[in-house]
Amino acid sequence: MVPIGVPVEHVIALAVALFVIGVLGVLLRKSVIVMLMSVELMLNAANLLFVVFAERWGVARGQTISFFVMAVAAAEAAVGLAILIGVFRTHNTTDVDELRDLLEQS
Amino acid sequence: MNISDALAGMPQILPMIAVIVGGLVTMLMAVARSHKDPEHGQLTAGPFVAVALVSLVFALFLLTQIEPQAKAVWGGTLAIDRLSLVGQGLIVVIAALAISMGAASITTQGIVRGEYFALSLFCVSGMMLMVAATELLTFFVGLEIMSLAVYVLVGFRRSDRRSQEAALKYFLSGAFASAFFLFGAAMVFGATGTTAYAGISTSAQKLLSGTAFPMQTLLLVGATLCVVGFAFKIAAVPFHMWAPDAYQGAPTMVTGFMAVTVKAAAFMAFLRFVLLALGDGSTRHVPWIVDVLSLLAIVTMTLGNLSAVLQRNVKRMLAYSSIAHAGYLLVGMVGALERGEPAVQGLVFYLFVYGLATLGAFGVLIALERKNGRHDEMLINRFAGVGFQHPALGVAFAVFMFALSGIPPTAGFTGKVLLFGPALDAGHIGLVIVAVLNSVVSVYYYLSIVVYMFMKNPPPRQSTEPRVFSPWLTGALVVTTFGVLIVGMMPQRWIDMFAKLV
Amino acid sequence: MDVFVFYAAAAITLLGASMVLVLANPLRAAMALILSLGALSVIYVLLHAQFVAVMQLLVYAGAIIVLFVFVIMLLNLEDPKTRRSWPWVAGVFTIIGGLSYGLARGLMVDDNQFITSGPPHVNALSKDYGTVEQVGREIMTTFVLPFEMLSVLLLVAVVGAVVISKKRL
Amino acid sequence: MQLNEWLPWLLLLPLAGSFFNGVLGARLPKGLVFFVACMPIIVGAGISATMAYTIFTAPEVDKAAIRIVYDFGTWISAGNLEVSGRIAVDQLSAIMICVITGIGSLIHLYSTEYMGDDPSVHRYFSYLNLFVFSMLLLVLGDNMVLMFVGWEGVGLCSYLLIGFWFSDDANASAGKKAFIVNRVGDFGVIIGTLTLFFALGTMDFATMPGKLQALGAAGGTVALIAALFLFLGATGKSAQIPLFIWLPDAMAGPTPVSALIHAATMVTAGIYMICRLSWLYTAAPAALAVVAIVGALTALFAATMGLMQTDIKKVLAYSTVSQLGFMFLGVGVGAFSAGFFHVFTHAFFKACLFLGSGAVIYALHHEQDIRKMGGLWKKLPITTWTFVVSTFAIMGFPGFSGFFSKDEIMWQAFQSGLDGGKLAAFPGLNYLLFALALAAATLTSFYMWRVTLLTFFSGKYRGDQHTFEHAKEMPLMSLALIVLGLGALLTGFLNVPHILGGHLMLAQLLSPVVGALPEAHGDHHALEIGLMAATLVCSLGSMVLAIRLFGIKQEPTQKQMTLLQTLPGRGFVKVLYNKWYVDEAYEKVIVKPIERTSYVFFYKLVDQFLIDKVMIGIFAVPAKYGGYLVRWIQNGSLQRYATVFAFGAAAIVVWVVLR
């Protein structure tokens, strides 16, 4: 078996693009649930990096790690959505702009 | 590595297992008790605290039984060197104190679930894994166990808007930071082909000395993103912004818990990362790390202290105080990078002192909370005259404030001497001057609470709700108060305990 | 062929991700996320990570996205506040494109570095590379400790999720 | 038992007393509280006296090296940082511990009556014992760190005691002001200490001088930096320009506290430190010059401010600042033993003055305004005569203690610029220093007689007649006054200069620690006598002027009273009759200019502007604008937090890659 003939920098560019889209999603979207999805995108970008570097180095470790990351992502999503439900119960919204009880008082 | 190797490694993770078992037992107890009218808070904290303390003390005992060794175990994922053992012990001790303090308000602050203890103990096991990890993935798993548990704990007051908001903010920014860390870890993996600290250290040395292939940029960017992830957890500016909101919104006992244990665990893990992955314990392969840390330290101390001066809400003030302390500790870390052993010793000593003093301060806050005082805002006026109504609490709080501002004979002074000394010795004079100036500024806000306590008359009308109190809280406060004083006056034993860490 | 499939999958991944960023309705955003992650699993296959690709589909499409969709339906969430205009979106994506390519170039990594003086296995991946067996063996040997600790992590997640979100306690 | 085994008890007894009274005092009878509070200090005085006796009567051969040392073992040891827990008594600290415990025990006894009725008197004594402990630690500590621990400890106790009557908001803020101003000074001490440690690698007093010498030429720079930073600390603790402003506010505390802490002991810590580090200052002549100039300026300015006060304790507070300035002038011209001698005599006469004022305040039920006093000599004879003795001492009347110590300083200041003096490198400076000191001495004599006359003499009592009838003296308070008054009268004879037939005994005793007095070349006897006479003439002149103005038997005229009433600067009543040309002179030549300078300039500029605006501004202004920034960032919006995070991370990455 040989590694895929795609230059590694193109894969890295894809990962970086996914990561940047994820960051922008967190920074720009007002819906908390979409922000959570964006975080998932960021984690996937990291996973992609792990997988491509694993292939280039010819070691399995990167793949193993991406498996772990998926498990962590699942746990994070579970807790995050639970907290979201908790917030929805007290605030009746998931708009991040309306979660502003805690701030620097003047 | 096969199964018998794994079994041979069991004794080394027994402390962690002890804590996890404690967590499982408390979880089952919580389930068993959930039928007993939880709506009215008929939950007695005693058995839970007892189980938690037994498991933590047992874990501490097991830790003392383990012989430290230089080589990583468990397939190179776990260190059981002195840094790891002492770090785990430090976290176990501080967590035991924090959990005892929480016992008082478990029934009064809208938290009627015994799962609080289970989650705290799981959280501690995650921290122990973090501190002992010598491999990025293992560290990450520990980090996530700790973080997820703390996110939930922050949101534990289910009916309180602030608590929920704090949990969400902490969670989202935490997940965001985790993703940054992971992205960085992937880059480090790409540059070095491994995630074990020892391997990263070797490769980094080769890469940066220029004899191997030039993937330095990948390594530098990756390591920097990892540092950013750590900086988030220790609440260093500009990655600190979750801290004031989360500290304010969380139940006070959780704030105390996370202010000390999360910071201690993150710092110990951070220390291992910069010392052993980006260096080899005595030398550093990555020269820029000192500049990055110095810059972070200066910004963190200054902004933390200036913001704390403004605060009227004591929980927020302590949040900024903990941010400022992250800055002081970063000064110590600069010293550790430059000078190795004595500086590491000073840094861990200071973490210990910071833990005792901050925990004690939050313990006093817990003791001042009133039953059903869910929206107790802990404004500074609340402290007027407290020194006369409850002299012991007042004196204890004053001791903690003096310790945090570094005034002798409290341990804070000794700690600061040991913390700043190596950085100065290494020639970072400007950094140390900024640090000392900052601790001068910090006296202003620490003292203002003491002034309110002892030099203002209490407001005429006071809530008649009974205060929250328990023997566990009293015990923990006594331990922290005398700890701060005794460690300050007779520091040598404690300093020796933290010696020879790398 | 491989190369062509890669670029197609990459394009779909980016398209899906972009739609997550752009689409107003959270449900549609979730669907776009599935699209993106599914295309990513194709890329994983191409990168000789069959096991990871399968897990990607199982865990993400099968578990995480379902959870998201479930919560969206449960809370009946909408996102009326997100306003956007196409020039604005175009601008953002130009920035993303430029930024990503620039950053990736800035890392100064290319295959020559792996090929010329790189690690030993570069041009000959072992026979069982990326199989369940190989990954599984590593999980059960080197990473057995973090793997076992994952159970604590999942326990924390379960307990935490129940404690925080269960309707009656 | 060896003598050095007594040394720990000197420290432990007050600490135990403090702890006992602090924890249990509230539940104990007052008698026991008083006993527990006073015994450690009185026993300590015995121990101190024995030690001083041993040290000063040591055989001639041992004199240079004799020290009584007790080692608690290593206190902190980590890496190359080694701090010993060693305490030691040498010639310098022997005198200090005698002053601390001696005057301390008198003041403790005095306090049992003065503070006896206070409901939380146990707390008061607990703080006071803790103060004595800290002060002893400051003096006994054999390295910079132990000294700093004591240094912080006395600051803390001072803060606690100033704010003792917390019910008054002003007291609380005075305490806080004192603490914060002191912390600014402590910053200097910390940096100075760290500089020394960094450069010399040790913090032991015994080994530091040798290490500095070993540095050679670089040692001068190190010494200059360290000496200046440490002097910043000294200006904080010893109330010198620019950090002096906390001391007058500190008068809010109980009067015995003012006597012990803010006159006799704590405020002299700065001079003690400079004497202890005399080798360092000798190595940095420029730092010495700074010390001398600051000291002389403070002496004069504080004296001008003393002229204007109507609160009896405020007068004494400014007088203390002024006298501390004299001491700094003394050490600043390299005459360490002369400066220290003034510490010693000042401890007696100023403690006596403060306790005397306390006796008056106590007798008059907390009246502190000298405009409402007068004629008290009939009711309070012992207080009156000890006060008068101390006034003679502070003005430098021949034969009284202040005469010897102040004239020694002034002569040393003058001769420092002569050939072979310490400040010969700064030509002309000595004339300036002497002139400033002379002016300060003249004013001192005037304002001290002003307060003495207005309080005890000047005809009849001007306040409430009922209060006057019930004024009486208390036995223990009188005892303390008599002992201190005797001290004010006699201590000067310890250090009689050569030209008056003495042989500067104290200077010789101290010479192993601080070095011999600098001696200008050549024969200056006539000059010395002449300067002494000039000083004396000025002081006596202002004394006569004060008596002329305020009178002994006769009351001040209506006009003078009007002047007095309107003193704090509410503008002046139009003067219709000019009975005394002195009044006009007083008003035109002294009051008006001084009012303008001291009140407007110093009060407005120094106190209100420099302290309240600038010093507070150090906190407030950055805090205000920082506050805007923090509020703008920390606006509760999670996405703003994430944005800052992302840009922060990006900035660091870019910085790392580009460098």
Coordinates of C-alpha atoms in Angstrom, one line a residue, chain D residues 54-387:
Chain D
T54 CA 27.0 41.9 79.0
I55 CA 27.8 43.3 75.6
F56 CA 28.9 46.8 76.7
T57 CA 31.0 45.6 79.6
A58 CA 32.8 42.9 77.5
P59 CA 36.5 43.0 77.7
E60 CA 38.2 45.4 75.3
V61 CA 39.6 42.6 73.1
D62 CA 36.2 41.0 72.5
K63 CA 34.4 44.3 71.9
A64 CA 34.4 44.2 68.1
A65 CA 33.2 40.7 67.7
I66 CA 30.9 40.1 70.6
R67 CA 27.4 39.0 69.6
I68 CA 24.8 36.9 71.4
V69 CA 23.4 34.5 68.9
Y70 CA 20.5 32.0 69.0
D71 CA 19.8 29.8 66.0
F72 CA 16.4 28.4 65.4
G73 CA 17.8 26.4 62.5
T74 CA 17.4 26.8 58.8
W75 CA 14.1 28.6 58.1
I76 CA 13.8 28.3 54.4
S77 CA 16.2 26.4 52.2
A78 CA 15.5 25.8 48.5
G79 CA 18.1 25.8 45.8
N80 CA 20.6 28.5 46.4
L81 CA 18.2 30.4 48.6
E82 CA 19.1 29.9 52.2
V83 CA 17.4 31.8 55.0
S84 CA 18.5 31.0 58.5
G85 CA 16.4 31.4 61.5
R86 CA 19.2 33.1 63.4
I87 CA 18.6 36.0 65.8
A88 CA 21.5 37.9 67.2
V89 CA 22.2 40.8 69.6
D90 CA 25.0 43.1 68.8
Q91 CA 25.7 46.6 70.0
L92 CA 23.1 48.2 67.8
S93 CA 20.3 45.8 68.5
A94 CA 21.2 45.7 72.2
I95 CA 20.3 49.4 72.5
M96 CA 17.2 48.9 70.3
I97 CA 15.8 46.0 72.4
C98 CA 16.4 48.0 75.5
V99 CA 14.4 50.9 74.1
I100 CA 11.6 48.6 72.8
T101 CA 11.1 46.6 75.9
G102 CA 11.9 49.5 78.3
I103 CA 9.7 52.1 76.9
G104 CA 7.3 49.3 75.8
S105 CA 6.8 48.2 79.4
L106 CA 6.2 51.7 80.6
I107 CA 3.6 52.2 77.9
H108 CA 2.0 48.9 78.7
L109 CA 1.6 50.0 82.3
Y110 CA 0.3 53.3 81.2
S111 CA -2.2 51.6 78.9
T112 CA -3.7 49.6 81.7
E113 CA -5.1 52.9 83.0
Y114 CA -5.5 54.8 79.8
M115 CA -7.3 51.9 78.0
G116 CA -8.7 50.2 81.1
D117 CA -12.3 51.1 80.4
D118 CA -12.4 50.0 76.8
P119 CA -14.6 47.0 76.3
S120 CA -12.2 45.3 73.9
V121 CA -9.0 46.1 75.9
H122 CA -7.8 42.4 75.5
R123 CA -7.7 42.9 71.7
Y124 CA -5.7 46.1 72.2
F125 CA -3.1 44.4 74.4
S126 CA -3.0 41.4 72.0
Y127 CA -2.1 43.7 69.1
L128 CA 0.3 45.6 71.3
N129 CA 2.2 42.5 72.4
L130 CA 2.2 41.3 68.8
F131 CA 3.7 44.7 67.9
V132 CA 6.5 44.2 70.4
F133 CA 7.2 40.8 69.1
S134 CA 7.4 42.0 65.5
M135 CA 9.6 44.9 66.4
L136 CA 11.9 42.7 68.3
L137 CA 12.0 40.3 65.4
L138 CA 12.8 43.3 63.1
V139 CA 15.7 44.3 65.3
L140 CA 17.0 40.8 66.2
G141 CA 16.7 39.1 62.8
D142 CA 20.2 38.3 61.5
N143 CA 19.2 38.4 57.8
M144 CA 17.2 40.6 55.4
V145 CA 14.3 38.2 55.3
L146 CA 13.7 38.0 59.0
M147 CA 14.1 41.7 59.2
F148 CA 11.5 42.1 56.5
V149 CA 9.1 39.7 58.3
G150 CA 9.3 42.0 61.3
W151 CA 9.1 45.0 59.1
E152 CA 5.8 43.8 57.7
G153 CA 4.6 42.6 61.1
V154 CA 5.0 46.1 62.7
G155 CA 3.2 47.6 59.7
L156 CA 0.4 45.2 60.2
C157 CA 0.1 45.9 63.9
S158 CA 0.3 49.6 63.4
Y159 CA -2.6 49.2 60.9
L160 CA -4.6 47.2 63.4
L161 CA -4.0 49.7 66.2
I162 CA -4.7 52.8 64.2
G163 CA -8.0 51.3 63.2
F164 CA -8.6 50.1 66.8
W165 CA -11.5 52.4 67.3
F166 CA -13.0 51.3 64.0
S167 CA -16.5 52.7 64.7
D168 CA -15.2 55.9 63.2
D169 CA -14.9 55.6 59.5
A170 CA -12.0 58.0 59.4
N171 CA -10.0 55.8 61.6
A172 CA -10.5 52.8 59.4
S173 CA -9.5 54.7 56.4
A174 CA -6.5 56.1 58.2
G175 CA -5.4 52.6 59.1
K176 CA -5.8 51.5 55.5
K177 CA -4.0 54.6 54.2
A178 CA -1.1 53.8 56.6
F179 CA -1.0 50.3 55.4
I180 CA -1.1 51.0 51.7
V181 CA 1.5 53.8 51.9
N182 CA 3.7 51.4 53.8
R183 CA 3.2 48.8 51.1
V184 CA 4.5 51.2 48.5
G185 CA 7.6 51.5 50.7
D186 CA 7.7 47.7 51.1
F187 CA 7.8 47.4 47.4
G188 CA 11.1 49.3 47.6
V189 CA 12.4 47.0 50.4
I190 CA 11.5 43.9 48.5
I191 CA 13.2 45.1 45.3
G192 CA 16.2 46.3 47.3
T193 CA 16.5 43.0 49.1
L194 CA 16.1 41.0 46.0
T195 CA 18.7 43.1 44.3
L196 CA 21.1 42.4 47.1
F197 CA 20.3 38.7 47.1
F198 CA 20.7 38.6 43.3
A199 CA 24.0 40.4 43.4
L200 CA 25.5 39.0 46.6
G201 CA 23.9 35.5 46.7
T202 CA 23.2 35.8 50.4
M203 CA 21.0 37.7 52.8
D204 CA 22.9 37.2 56.0
F205 CA 24.0 40.5 57.5
A206 CA 27.3 39.0 58.6
T207 CA 28.5 37.8 55.2
M208 CA 27.0 40.5 52.9
P209 CA 29.6 43.2 53.4
G210 CA 32.4 40.9 52.4
K211 CA 30.5 39.8 49.3
L212 CA 29.9 43.4 48.3
Q213 CA 33.6 44.1 48.5
A214 CA 34.4 41.1 46.5
L215 CA 32.3 42.5 43.7
G216 CA 34.8 45.3 43.2
A217 CA 33.8 48.2 41.0
A218 CA 30.4 46.7 40.1
G219 CA 29.6 46.7 43.8
G220 CA 29.1 50.5 43.7
T221 CA 26.3 50.3 41.2
V222 CA 24.6 47.4 43.1
A223 CA 25.0 49.3 46.3
L224 CA 23.5 52.5 44.8
I225 CA 20.4 50.6 43.4
A226 CA 19.8 48.6 46.5
A227 CA 20.4 51.5 48.8
L228 CA 17.9 53.7 47.0
F229 CA 15.2 51.1 46.8
L230 CA 15.7 50.3 50.5
F231 CA 15.6 54.0 51.3
L232 CA 12.2 54.2 49.6
G233 CA 11.1 51.6 52.1
A234 CA 12.6 53.6 54.9
T235 CA 10.7 56.7 53.8
G236 CA 7.5 54.7 54.0
K237 CA 8.1 53.2 57.4
S238 CA 9.8 56.3 58.9
A239 CA 7.4 58.8 57.4
Q240 CA 9.7 60.9 55.2
I241 CA 9.0 62.8 52.0
P242 CA 7.3 61.6 49.9
L243 CA 5.5 59.0 52.0
F244 CA 5.2 60.8 55.3
I245 CA 1.6 61.6 55.0
W246 CA 0.2 58.6 56.8
L247 CA 1.8 59.4 60.1
P248 CA -0.4 62.5 61.1
D249 CA -3.5 60.4 60.1
A250 CA -2.2 57.6 62.2
M251 CA -2.9 59.8 65.3
A252 CA -6.4 58.4 65.1
G253 CA -5.2 55.5 67.1
P254 CA -5.0 55.4 70.9
T255 CA -2.4 57.8 72.4
P256 CA -0.1 55.1 74.0
V257 CA 0.1 53.5 70.5
S258 CA 1.2 56.8 69.1
A259 CA 3.8 57.0 71.8
L260 CA 5.2 53.5 71.3
I261 CA 4.7 52.9 67.6
H262 CA 4.5 56.2 66.0
A263 CA 7.2 57.9 68.0
A264 CA 9.6 55.6 69.8
T265 CA 10.0 52.4 67.9
M266 CA 8.4 51.5 64.6
V267 CA 9.0 54.7 62.8
T268 CA 12.7 54.5 63.7
A269 CA 12.9 51.2 61.8
G270 CA 14.0 53.0 58.7
I271 CA 17.0 54.5 60.5
Y272 CA 17.7 51.2 62.2
M273 CA 17.8 49.5 58.8
I274 CA 20.2 52.1 57.3
C275 CA 22.5 51.8 60.4
R276 CA 22.3 48.0 60.0
L277 CA 23.3 48.4 56.4
S278 CA 25.7 51.2 57.0
W279 CA 28.4 49.4 54.9
L280 CA 26.0 49.4 51.9
Y281 CA 25.3 53.2 52.2
T282 CA 28.9 54.0 52.8
A283 CA 29.6 52.2 49.5
A284 CA 27.1 54.5 47.7
P285 CA 27.8 58.1 48.6
A286 CA 25.1 59.4 46.2
A287 CA 22.5 57.4 48.1
L288 CA 23.8 58.9 51.3
A289 CA 23.4 62.3 49.9
V290 CA 19.8 61.5 48.9
V291 CA 19.1 60.3 52.4
A292 CA 20.6 63.5 53.9
I293 CA 18.7 65.8 51.6
V294 CA 15.4 64.1 52.1
G295 CA 16.0 64.0 55.8
A296 CA 16.8 67.7 56.0
L297 CA 13.9 68.7 53.8
T298 CA 11.5 66.6 55.8
A299 CA 12.8 68.1 59.0
L300 CA 12.0 71.6 57.8
F301 CA 8.7 71.0 56.1
A302 CA 7.2 68.9 58.9
A303 CA 8.3 71.6 61.3
T304 CA 6.5 74.3 59.3
M305 CA 3.4 72.1 59.3
G306 CA 3.7 71.6 63.0
L307 CA 3.3 75.4 63.5
M308 CA -0.2 75.4 62.3
Q309 CA -1.9 72.5 64.1
T310 CA -4.4 73.0 66.9
D311 CA -4.8 69.3 67.7
I312 CA -2.2 68.5 70.4
K313 CA -1.4 65.1 68.9
K314 CA -1.1 66.4 65.4
V315 CA 1.5 68.9 66.6
L316 CA 3.4 66.0 68.1
A317 CA 3.0 63.9 65.0
Y318 CA 4.5 66.6 62.7
S319 CA 7.2 67.0 65.3
T320 CA 8.0 63.3 65.1
V321 CA 8.2 63.5 61.3
S322 CA 10.5 66.5 61.7
Q323 CA 12.7 64.7 64.3
L324 CA 12.9 61.6 62.1
G325 CA 14.1 64.0 59.4
F326 CA 17.0 65.0 61.7
M327 CA 17.8 61.4 62.2
F328 CA 18.0 60.7 58.5
L329 CA 20.1 63.8 58.1
G330 CA 22.4 62.3 60.7
V331 CA 22.8 58.9 59.0
G332 CA 22.7 60.6 55.6
V333 CA 25.9 62.4 56.3
G334 CA 27.6 59.2 57.3
A335 CA 27.3 59.8 61.0
F336 CA 25.4 56.7 61.7
S337 CA 25.9 56.7 65.4
A338 CA 24.8 60.3 65.7
G339 CA 21.6 59.6 63.9
F340 CA 21.1 56.5 66.0
F341 CA 21.8 58.5 69.2
H342 CA 18.9 60.8 68.3
V343 CA 16.7 57.8 67.8
F344 CA 17.6 56.9 71.4
T345 CA 17.0 60.3 73.0
H346 CA 14.0 61.0 70.9
A347 CA 12.4 57.7 72.0
F348 CA 12.4 59.1 75.6
F349 CA 11.3 62.6 75.1
K350 CA 8.8 62.0 72.4
A351 CA 7.3 59.1 74.2
C352 CA 7.1 61.3 77.3
L353 CA 5.4 64.1 75.2
F354 CA 2.9 61.7 73.7
L355 CA 2.1 60.1 77.1
G356 CA 1.8 63.6 78.5
S357 CA -0.7 64.6 75.8
G358 CA -2.4 61.3 76.5
A359 CA -2.7 62.2 80.2
V360 CA -4.2 65.5 79.3
I361 CA -6.6 63.9 76.8
Y362 CA -7.6 61.4 79.4
A363 CA -8.1 64.0 82.1
L364 CA -10.2 66.2 79.8
H365 CA -12.3 63.4 78.5
H366 CA -11.0 63.2 75.0
E367 CA -10.5 66.8 74.4
Q368 CA -7.6 67.3 71.9
D369 CA -7.9 70.9 70.9
I370 CA -5.2 73.1 72.4
R371 CA -7.4 76.2 71.9
K372 CA -9.7 74.8 74.6
M373 CA -6.9 74.1 77.1
G374 CA -4.7 76.2 79.3
G375 CA -3.8 76.6 82.9
L376 CA -3.7 72.8 83.4
W377 CA -0.5 73.0 85.4
K378 CA -2.5 73.5 88.6
K379 CA -4.4 70.3 88.0
L380 CA -1.8 68.1 86.3
P381 CA 1.5 69.0 87.9
I382 CA 3.5 65.8 87.1
T383 CA 2.3 65.8 83.5
T384 CA 3.1 69.5 83.2
W385 CA 6.7 69.3 84.5
T386 CA 7.6 66.1 82.6
F387 CA 6.1 67.8 79.5

